[in-house]
Structure formats: structure tokens, C-alpha cells
Coordinates of N, CA and C in Angstrom, one line a residue:
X128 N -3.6 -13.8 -10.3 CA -3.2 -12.8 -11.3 C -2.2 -11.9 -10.7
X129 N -2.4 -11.2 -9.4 CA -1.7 -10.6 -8.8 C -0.2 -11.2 -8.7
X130 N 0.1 -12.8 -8.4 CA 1.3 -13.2 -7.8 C 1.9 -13.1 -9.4
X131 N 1.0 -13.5 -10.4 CA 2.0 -13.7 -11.8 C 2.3 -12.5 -12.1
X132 N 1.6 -10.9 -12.1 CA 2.0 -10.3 -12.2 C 3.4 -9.1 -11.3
X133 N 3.4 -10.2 -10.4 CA 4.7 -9.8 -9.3 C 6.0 -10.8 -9.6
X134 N 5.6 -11.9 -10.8 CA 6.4 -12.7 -11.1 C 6.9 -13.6 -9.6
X135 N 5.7 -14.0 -9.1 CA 5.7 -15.0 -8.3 C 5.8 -16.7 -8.7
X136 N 4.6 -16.7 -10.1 CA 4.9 -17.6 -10.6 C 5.3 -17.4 -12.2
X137 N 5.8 -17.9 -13.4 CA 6.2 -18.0 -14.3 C 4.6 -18.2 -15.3
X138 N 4.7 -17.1 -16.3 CA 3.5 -17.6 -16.8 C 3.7 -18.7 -18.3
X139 N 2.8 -20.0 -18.5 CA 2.9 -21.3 -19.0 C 2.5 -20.6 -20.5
X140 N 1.6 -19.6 -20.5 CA 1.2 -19.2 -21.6 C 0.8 -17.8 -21.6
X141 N 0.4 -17.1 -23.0 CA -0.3 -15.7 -22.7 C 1.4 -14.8 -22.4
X142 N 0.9 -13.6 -21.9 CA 1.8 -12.9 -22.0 C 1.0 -11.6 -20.8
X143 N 1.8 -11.0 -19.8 CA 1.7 -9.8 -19.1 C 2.4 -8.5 -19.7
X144 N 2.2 -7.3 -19.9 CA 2.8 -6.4 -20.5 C 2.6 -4.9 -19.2
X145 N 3.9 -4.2 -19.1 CA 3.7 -3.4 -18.2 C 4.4 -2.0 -19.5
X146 N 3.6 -1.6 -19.6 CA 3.8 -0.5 -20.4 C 4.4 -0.8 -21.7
X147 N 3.8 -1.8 -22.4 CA 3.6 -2.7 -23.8 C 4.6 -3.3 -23.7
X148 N 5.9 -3.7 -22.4 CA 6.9 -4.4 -22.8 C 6.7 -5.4 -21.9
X149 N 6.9 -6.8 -22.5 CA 6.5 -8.3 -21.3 C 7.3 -8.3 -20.2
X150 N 6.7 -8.9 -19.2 CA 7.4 -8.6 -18.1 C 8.5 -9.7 -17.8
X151 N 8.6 -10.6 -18.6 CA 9.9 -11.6 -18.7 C 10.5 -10.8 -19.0
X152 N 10.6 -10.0 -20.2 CA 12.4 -9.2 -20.1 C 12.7 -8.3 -19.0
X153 N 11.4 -8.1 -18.0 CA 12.4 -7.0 -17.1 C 12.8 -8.2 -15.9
X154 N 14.2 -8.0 -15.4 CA 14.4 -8.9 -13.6 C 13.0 -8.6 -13.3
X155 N 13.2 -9.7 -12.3 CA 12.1 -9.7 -11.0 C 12.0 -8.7 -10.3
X156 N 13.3 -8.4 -9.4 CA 13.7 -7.2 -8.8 C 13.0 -5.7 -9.2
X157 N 13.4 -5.3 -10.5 CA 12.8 -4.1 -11.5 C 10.9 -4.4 -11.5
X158 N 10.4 -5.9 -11.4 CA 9.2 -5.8 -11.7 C 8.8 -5.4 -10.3
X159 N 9.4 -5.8 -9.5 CA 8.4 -5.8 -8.0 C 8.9 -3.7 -7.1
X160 N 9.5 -3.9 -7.8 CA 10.2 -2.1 -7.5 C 8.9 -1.5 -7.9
X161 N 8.2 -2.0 -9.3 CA 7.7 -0.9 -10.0 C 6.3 -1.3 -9.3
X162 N 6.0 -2.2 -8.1 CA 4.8 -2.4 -7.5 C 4.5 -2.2 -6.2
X163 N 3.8 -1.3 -5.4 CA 3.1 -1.6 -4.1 C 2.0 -2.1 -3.7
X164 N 2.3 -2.8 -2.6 CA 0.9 -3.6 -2.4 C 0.4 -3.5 -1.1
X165 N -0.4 -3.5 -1.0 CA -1.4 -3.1 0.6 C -2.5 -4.4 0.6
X166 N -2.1 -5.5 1.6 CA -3.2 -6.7 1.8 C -4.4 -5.9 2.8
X167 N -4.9 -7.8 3.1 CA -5.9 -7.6 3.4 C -5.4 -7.5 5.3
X168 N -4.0 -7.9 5.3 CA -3.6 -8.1 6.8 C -2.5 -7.2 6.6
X169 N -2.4 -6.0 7.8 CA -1.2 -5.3 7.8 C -0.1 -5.7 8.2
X170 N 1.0 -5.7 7.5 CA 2.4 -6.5 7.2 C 3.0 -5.3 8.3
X171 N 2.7 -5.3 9.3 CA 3.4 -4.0 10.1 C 4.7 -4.7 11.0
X172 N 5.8 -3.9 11.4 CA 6.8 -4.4 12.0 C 6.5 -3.8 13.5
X173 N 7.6 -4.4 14.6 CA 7.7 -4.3 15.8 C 8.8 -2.8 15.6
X174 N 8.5 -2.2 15.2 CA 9.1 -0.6 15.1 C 8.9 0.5 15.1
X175 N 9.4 1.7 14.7 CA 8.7 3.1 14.6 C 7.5 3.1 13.6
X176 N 6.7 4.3 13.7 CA 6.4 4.2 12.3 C 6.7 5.0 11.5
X177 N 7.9 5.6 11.8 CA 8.6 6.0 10.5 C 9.5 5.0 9.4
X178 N 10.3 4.0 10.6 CA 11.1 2.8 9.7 C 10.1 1.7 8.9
X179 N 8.4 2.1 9.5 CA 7.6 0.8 8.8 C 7.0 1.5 7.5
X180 N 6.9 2.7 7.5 CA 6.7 3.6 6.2 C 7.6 3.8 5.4
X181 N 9.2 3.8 6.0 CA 10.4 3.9 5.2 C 11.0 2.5 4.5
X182 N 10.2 1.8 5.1 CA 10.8 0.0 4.7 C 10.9 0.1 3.3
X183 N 12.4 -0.7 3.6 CA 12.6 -0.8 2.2 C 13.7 0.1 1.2
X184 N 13.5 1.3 1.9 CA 14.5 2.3 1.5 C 15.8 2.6 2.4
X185 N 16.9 3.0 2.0 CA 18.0 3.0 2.7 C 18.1 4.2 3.6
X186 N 16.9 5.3 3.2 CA 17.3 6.5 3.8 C 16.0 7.1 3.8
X187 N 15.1 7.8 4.6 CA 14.0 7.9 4.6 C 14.2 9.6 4.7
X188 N 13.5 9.8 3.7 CA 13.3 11.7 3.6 C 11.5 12.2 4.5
X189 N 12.1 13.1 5.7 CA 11.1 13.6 6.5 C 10.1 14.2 5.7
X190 N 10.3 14.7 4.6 CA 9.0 15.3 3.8 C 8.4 14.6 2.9
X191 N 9.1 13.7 2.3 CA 8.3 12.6 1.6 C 7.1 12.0 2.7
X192 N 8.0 11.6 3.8 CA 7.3 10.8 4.7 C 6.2 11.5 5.3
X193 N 6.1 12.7 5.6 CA 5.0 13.2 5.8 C 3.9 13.4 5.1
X194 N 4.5 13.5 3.8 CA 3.3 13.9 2.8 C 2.4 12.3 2.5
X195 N 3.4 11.3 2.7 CA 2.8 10.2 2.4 C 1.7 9.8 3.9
X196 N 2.0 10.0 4.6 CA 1.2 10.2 6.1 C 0.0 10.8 5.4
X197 N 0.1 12.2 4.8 CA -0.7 12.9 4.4 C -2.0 12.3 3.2
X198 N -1.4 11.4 2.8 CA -1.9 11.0 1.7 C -3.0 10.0 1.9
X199 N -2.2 9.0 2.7 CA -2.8 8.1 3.3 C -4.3 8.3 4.7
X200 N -3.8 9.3 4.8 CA -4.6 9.9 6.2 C -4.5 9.3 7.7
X201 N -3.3 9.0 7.8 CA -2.5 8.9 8.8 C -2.2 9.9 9.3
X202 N -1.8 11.7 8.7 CA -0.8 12.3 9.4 C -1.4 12.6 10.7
X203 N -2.8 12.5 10.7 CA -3.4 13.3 12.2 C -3.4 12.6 13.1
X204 N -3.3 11.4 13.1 CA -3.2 10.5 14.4 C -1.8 10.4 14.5
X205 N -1.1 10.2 13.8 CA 0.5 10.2 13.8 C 1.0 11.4 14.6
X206 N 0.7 12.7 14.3 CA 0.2 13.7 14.8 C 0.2 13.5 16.8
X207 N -0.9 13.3 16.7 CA -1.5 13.0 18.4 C -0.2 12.2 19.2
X208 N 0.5 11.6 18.5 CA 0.7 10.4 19.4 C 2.4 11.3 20.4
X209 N 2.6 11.0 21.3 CA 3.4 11.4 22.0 C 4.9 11.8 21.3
X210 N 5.2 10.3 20.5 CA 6.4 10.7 20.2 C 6.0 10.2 18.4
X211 N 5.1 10.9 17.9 CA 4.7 11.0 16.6 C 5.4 9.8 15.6
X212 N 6.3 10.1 14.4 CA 6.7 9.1 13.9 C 7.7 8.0 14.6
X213 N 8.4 8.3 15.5 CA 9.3 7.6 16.4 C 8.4 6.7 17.3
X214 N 6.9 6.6 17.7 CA 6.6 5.6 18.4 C 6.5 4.6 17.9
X215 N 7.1 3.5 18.9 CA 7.1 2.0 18.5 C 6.1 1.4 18.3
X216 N 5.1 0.7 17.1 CA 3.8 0.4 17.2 C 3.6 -0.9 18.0
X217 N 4.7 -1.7 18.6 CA 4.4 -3.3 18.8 C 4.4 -3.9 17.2
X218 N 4.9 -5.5 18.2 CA 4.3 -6.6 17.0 C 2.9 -6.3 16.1
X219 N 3.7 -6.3 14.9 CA 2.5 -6.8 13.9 C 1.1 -5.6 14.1
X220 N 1.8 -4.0 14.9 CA 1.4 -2.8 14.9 C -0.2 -2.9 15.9
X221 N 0.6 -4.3 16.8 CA -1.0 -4.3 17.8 C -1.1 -2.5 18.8
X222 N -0.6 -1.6 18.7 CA -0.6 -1.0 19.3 C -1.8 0.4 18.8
X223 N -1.6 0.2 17.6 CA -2.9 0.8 16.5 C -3.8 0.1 16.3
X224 N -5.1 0.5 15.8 CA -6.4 0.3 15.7 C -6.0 -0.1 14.1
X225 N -7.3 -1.5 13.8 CA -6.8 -1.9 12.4 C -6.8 -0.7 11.5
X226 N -7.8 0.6 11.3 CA -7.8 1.1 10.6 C -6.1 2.1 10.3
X227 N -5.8 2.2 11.7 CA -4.6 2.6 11.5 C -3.5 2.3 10.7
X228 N -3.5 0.8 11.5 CA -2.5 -0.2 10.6 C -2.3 -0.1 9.1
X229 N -4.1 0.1 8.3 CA -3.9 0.3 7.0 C -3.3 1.4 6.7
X230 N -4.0 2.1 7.1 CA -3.4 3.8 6.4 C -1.5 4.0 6.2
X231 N -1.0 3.3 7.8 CA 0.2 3.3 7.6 C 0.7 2.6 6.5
X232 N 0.0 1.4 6.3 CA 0.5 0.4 5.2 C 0.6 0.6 4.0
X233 N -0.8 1.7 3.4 CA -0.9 2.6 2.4 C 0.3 4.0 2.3
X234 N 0.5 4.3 3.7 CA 1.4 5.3 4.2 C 3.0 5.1 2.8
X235 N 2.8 3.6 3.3 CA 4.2 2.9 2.7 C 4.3 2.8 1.1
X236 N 3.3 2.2 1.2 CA 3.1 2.1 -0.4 C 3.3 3.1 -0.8
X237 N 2.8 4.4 -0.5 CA 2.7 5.7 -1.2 C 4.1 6.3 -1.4
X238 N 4.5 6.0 0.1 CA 6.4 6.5 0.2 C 6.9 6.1 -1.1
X239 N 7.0 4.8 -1.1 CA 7.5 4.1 -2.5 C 7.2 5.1 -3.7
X240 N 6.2 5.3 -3.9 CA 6.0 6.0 -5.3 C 6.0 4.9 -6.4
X241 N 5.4 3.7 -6.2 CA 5.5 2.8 -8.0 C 4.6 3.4 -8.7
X242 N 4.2 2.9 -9.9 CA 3.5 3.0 -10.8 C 2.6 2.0 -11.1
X243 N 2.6 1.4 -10.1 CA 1.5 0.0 -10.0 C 1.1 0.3 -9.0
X244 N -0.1 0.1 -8.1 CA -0.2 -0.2 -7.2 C -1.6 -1.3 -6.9
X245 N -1.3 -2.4 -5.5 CA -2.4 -3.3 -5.7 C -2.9 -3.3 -4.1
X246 N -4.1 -3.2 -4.1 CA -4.8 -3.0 -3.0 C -5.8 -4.8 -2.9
X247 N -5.1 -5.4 -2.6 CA -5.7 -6.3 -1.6 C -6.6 -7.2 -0.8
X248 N -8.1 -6.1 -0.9 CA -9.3 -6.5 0.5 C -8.3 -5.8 1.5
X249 N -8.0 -4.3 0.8 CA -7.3 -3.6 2.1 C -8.6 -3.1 2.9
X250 N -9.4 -2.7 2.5 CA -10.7 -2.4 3.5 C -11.7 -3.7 4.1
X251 N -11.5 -5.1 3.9 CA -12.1 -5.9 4.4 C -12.6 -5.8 5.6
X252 N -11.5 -5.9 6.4 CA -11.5 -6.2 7.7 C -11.6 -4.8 8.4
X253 N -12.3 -4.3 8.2 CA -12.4 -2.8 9.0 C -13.8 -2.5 9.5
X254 N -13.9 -1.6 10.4 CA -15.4 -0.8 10.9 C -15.6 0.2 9.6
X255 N -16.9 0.1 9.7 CA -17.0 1.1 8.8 C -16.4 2.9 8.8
X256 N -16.4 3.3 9.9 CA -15.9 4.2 9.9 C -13.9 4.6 9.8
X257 N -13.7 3.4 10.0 CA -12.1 2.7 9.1 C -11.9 2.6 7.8
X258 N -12.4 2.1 7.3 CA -12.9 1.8 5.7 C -13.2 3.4 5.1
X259 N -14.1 4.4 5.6 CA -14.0 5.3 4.7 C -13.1 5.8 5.0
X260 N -11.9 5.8 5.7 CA -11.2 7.1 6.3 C -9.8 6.0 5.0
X261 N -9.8 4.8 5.2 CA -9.1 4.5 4.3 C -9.3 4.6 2.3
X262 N -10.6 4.2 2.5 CA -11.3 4.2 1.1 C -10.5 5.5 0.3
X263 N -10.7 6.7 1.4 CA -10.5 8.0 0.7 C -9.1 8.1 0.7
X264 N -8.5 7.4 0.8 CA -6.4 7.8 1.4 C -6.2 6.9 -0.2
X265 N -7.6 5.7 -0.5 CA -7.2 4.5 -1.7 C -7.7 5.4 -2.9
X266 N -8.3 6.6 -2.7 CA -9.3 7.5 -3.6 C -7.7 8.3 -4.4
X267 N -7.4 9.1 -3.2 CA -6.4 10.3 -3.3 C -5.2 9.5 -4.2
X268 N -4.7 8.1 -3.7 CA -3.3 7.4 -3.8 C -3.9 7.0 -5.6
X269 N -4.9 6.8 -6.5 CA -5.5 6.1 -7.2 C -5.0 7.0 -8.7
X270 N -5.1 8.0 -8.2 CA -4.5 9.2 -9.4 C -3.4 9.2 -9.5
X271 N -2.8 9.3 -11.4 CA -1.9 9.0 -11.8 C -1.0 8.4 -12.1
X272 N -1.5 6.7 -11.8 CA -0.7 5.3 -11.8 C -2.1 4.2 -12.0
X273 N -1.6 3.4 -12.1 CA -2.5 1.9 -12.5 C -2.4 1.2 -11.0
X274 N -4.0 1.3 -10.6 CA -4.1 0.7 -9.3 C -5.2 -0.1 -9.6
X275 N -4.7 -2.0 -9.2 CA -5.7 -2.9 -8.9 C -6.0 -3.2 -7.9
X276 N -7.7 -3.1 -7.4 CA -8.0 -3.1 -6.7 C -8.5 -4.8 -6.2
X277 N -8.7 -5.3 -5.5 CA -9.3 -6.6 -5.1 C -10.3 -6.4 -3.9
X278 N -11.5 -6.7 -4.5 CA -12.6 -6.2 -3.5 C -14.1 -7.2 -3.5
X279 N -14.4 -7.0 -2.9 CA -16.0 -8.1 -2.5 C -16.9 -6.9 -2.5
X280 N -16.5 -5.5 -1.8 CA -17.7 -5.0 -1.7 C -17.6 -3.7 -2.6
X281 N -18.7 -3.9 -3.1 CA -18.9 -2.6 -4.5 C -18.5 -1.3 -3.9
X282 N -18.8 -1.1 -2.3 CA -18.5 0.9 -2.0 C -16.9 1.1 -2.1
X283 N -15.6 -0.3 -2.3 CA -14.5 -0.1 -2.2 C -13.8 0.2 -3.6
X284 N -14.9 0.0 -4.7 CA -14.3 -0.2 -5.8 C -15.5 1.3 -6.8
X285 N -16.0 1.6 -6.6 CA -17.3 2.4 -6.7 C -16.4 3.7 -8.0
X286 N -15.2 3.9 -7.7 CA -14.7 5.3 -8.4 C -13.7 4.5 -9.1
X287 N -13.6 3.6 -9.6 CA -12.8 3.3 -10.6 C -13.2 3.1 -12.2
X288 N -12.1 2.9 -13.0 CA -12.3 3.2 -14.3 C -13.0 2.3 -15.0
X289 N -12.3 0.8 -14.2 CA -13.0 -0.6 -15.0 C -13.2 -1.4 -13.9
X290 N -13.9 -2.2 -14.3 CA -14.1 -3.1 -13.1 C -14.2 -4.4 -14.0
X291 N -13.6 -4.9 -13.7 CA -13.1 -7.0 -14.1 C -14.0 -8.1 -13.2
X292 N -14.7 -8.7 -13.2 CA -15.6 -9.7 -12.3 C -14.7 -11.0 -12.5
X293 N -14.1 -11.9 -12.0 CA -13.4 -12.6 -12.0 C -14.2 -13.9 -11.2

């Protein structure tokens, strides 16, 4: 559902509608603009983590980016770290703890600002004490936009409006 709604695949029948207009008339480009997504594996880069929260954009604004830190619940450990948003996380962000990884990854998504957003089994793979620190960054980020969630465990989906069994 997720990839056809990213116009990954072409749908054979039926119809997708993103604010009652089908998503075949808008480009691809325009549909995936108007989407963030946070998996279940953090898509992190061998870079700052300011450029892995700014990905994507040509020009990254220090107060957006903060607030998105903020949002996510990243800013306090981002915070601690010696050289804050400028430290290089490593490959594939081995340098943070998974729970970190996410927050940043939500960090990003949030930067963006779409009007979609899809969460993944972003909490899967976490300690529990990861998971809530994230759950609540997916709680705060949930207001004011259409967020689907993809989940196995009921405490990750618990404050939403509908829930679809699939």
C-alpha cells in the first residue's frame, strides 16, 4: 500500500486520492515531496548530523533544524555530543545507539515538513526504553498531517484515530 501510494508501483485498478485529487495527475516527484518516511532500518549517512537531517534540501535553516531535533527528541543528546550537529555519525550512523538513529531519522522527516507522513516498524527494533523516547517524538510529529503508521505492536499505534488490520 505504502509503495503504491509513493507511486512505486502503478495502480491496475481502484484509485489513491491525496486530498480528493488522484494521485496519477500529480508527477511522481510532487507525490513523494508531499511524503516522509521513517523505516524500520535507519537510512543514516556517513556524515554530520546536521547534513543527515538536512538531506534532501539545498540549504538547511539552523532553526528549523533545531526545532526538528526538538521534536523528534533528539535535541538533548545532540546537545551532549562534543561537536553537537557537526559530529560525523559513521556509516549507516553506527556511532549512535539504535534509538538515536531513529529520532534523527524522524529528526528528518520532520525537517521536511510533508503532509503525509509514514512510519514504518520505526519502533520495532528498539529497547524499550528507545521506543518510548521515540513513540513520543511519533506522538508530538502526528498532529496536523495524515500519518500512517505500520506496526505489530498495539503500544506503537495506541493514540491514533483509526486503525486498519490488514
Amino acid at each position: 500500500i505504502i509503495d503504491l501510494l509513493s507511486k512505486f508501483y502503478s495502480l491496475k485498478e481502484g484509485s489513491i486520492k491525496i486530498d480528493g485529487k488522484d494521485i496519477n495527475k500529480y508527477k511522481t516527484d510532487d507525490v513523494r515531496k508531499m511524503i516522509g518516511i521513517v523505516t524500520q532500518e535507519s537510512l543514516l549517512f556517513h556524515d554530520t548530523i546536521k547534513n543527515n537531517i538536512c538531506f534532501g534540501n539545498e540549504e538547511c535553516d539552523i532553526n528549523n533544524l533545531r526545532n526538528a531535533a526538538k521534536i523528534a527528541n533528539a535535541y538533548d543528546f545532540i546537545e551532549r555530543l562534543d561537536k553537537k550537529y557537526n559530529t560525523i555519525i559513521g556509516e549507516r550512523g553506527l556511532k549512535l545507539s539504535g534509538g538515536q538513529r531513529q529520532r534523527i531519522c524522524i529528526a528528518r522527516a520532520i525537517y521536511k515538513d510533508p503532509p503525509i507522513l509514514i512510519f514504518d516498524e520505526a519502533t520495532s527494533s528498539l529497547d524499550s526504553k528507545s521506543e518510548k523516547s521515540v513513540q513520543t517524538a511519533v506522538d508530538k510529529v502526528m498532529k496536523d498531517r495524515t500519518t500512517i503508521i505500520i506496526a505489530h505492536r498495539l503500544s506503537t499505534i495506541k493514540n491514533v484515530d483509526k486503525i486498519i488490520v490488514i
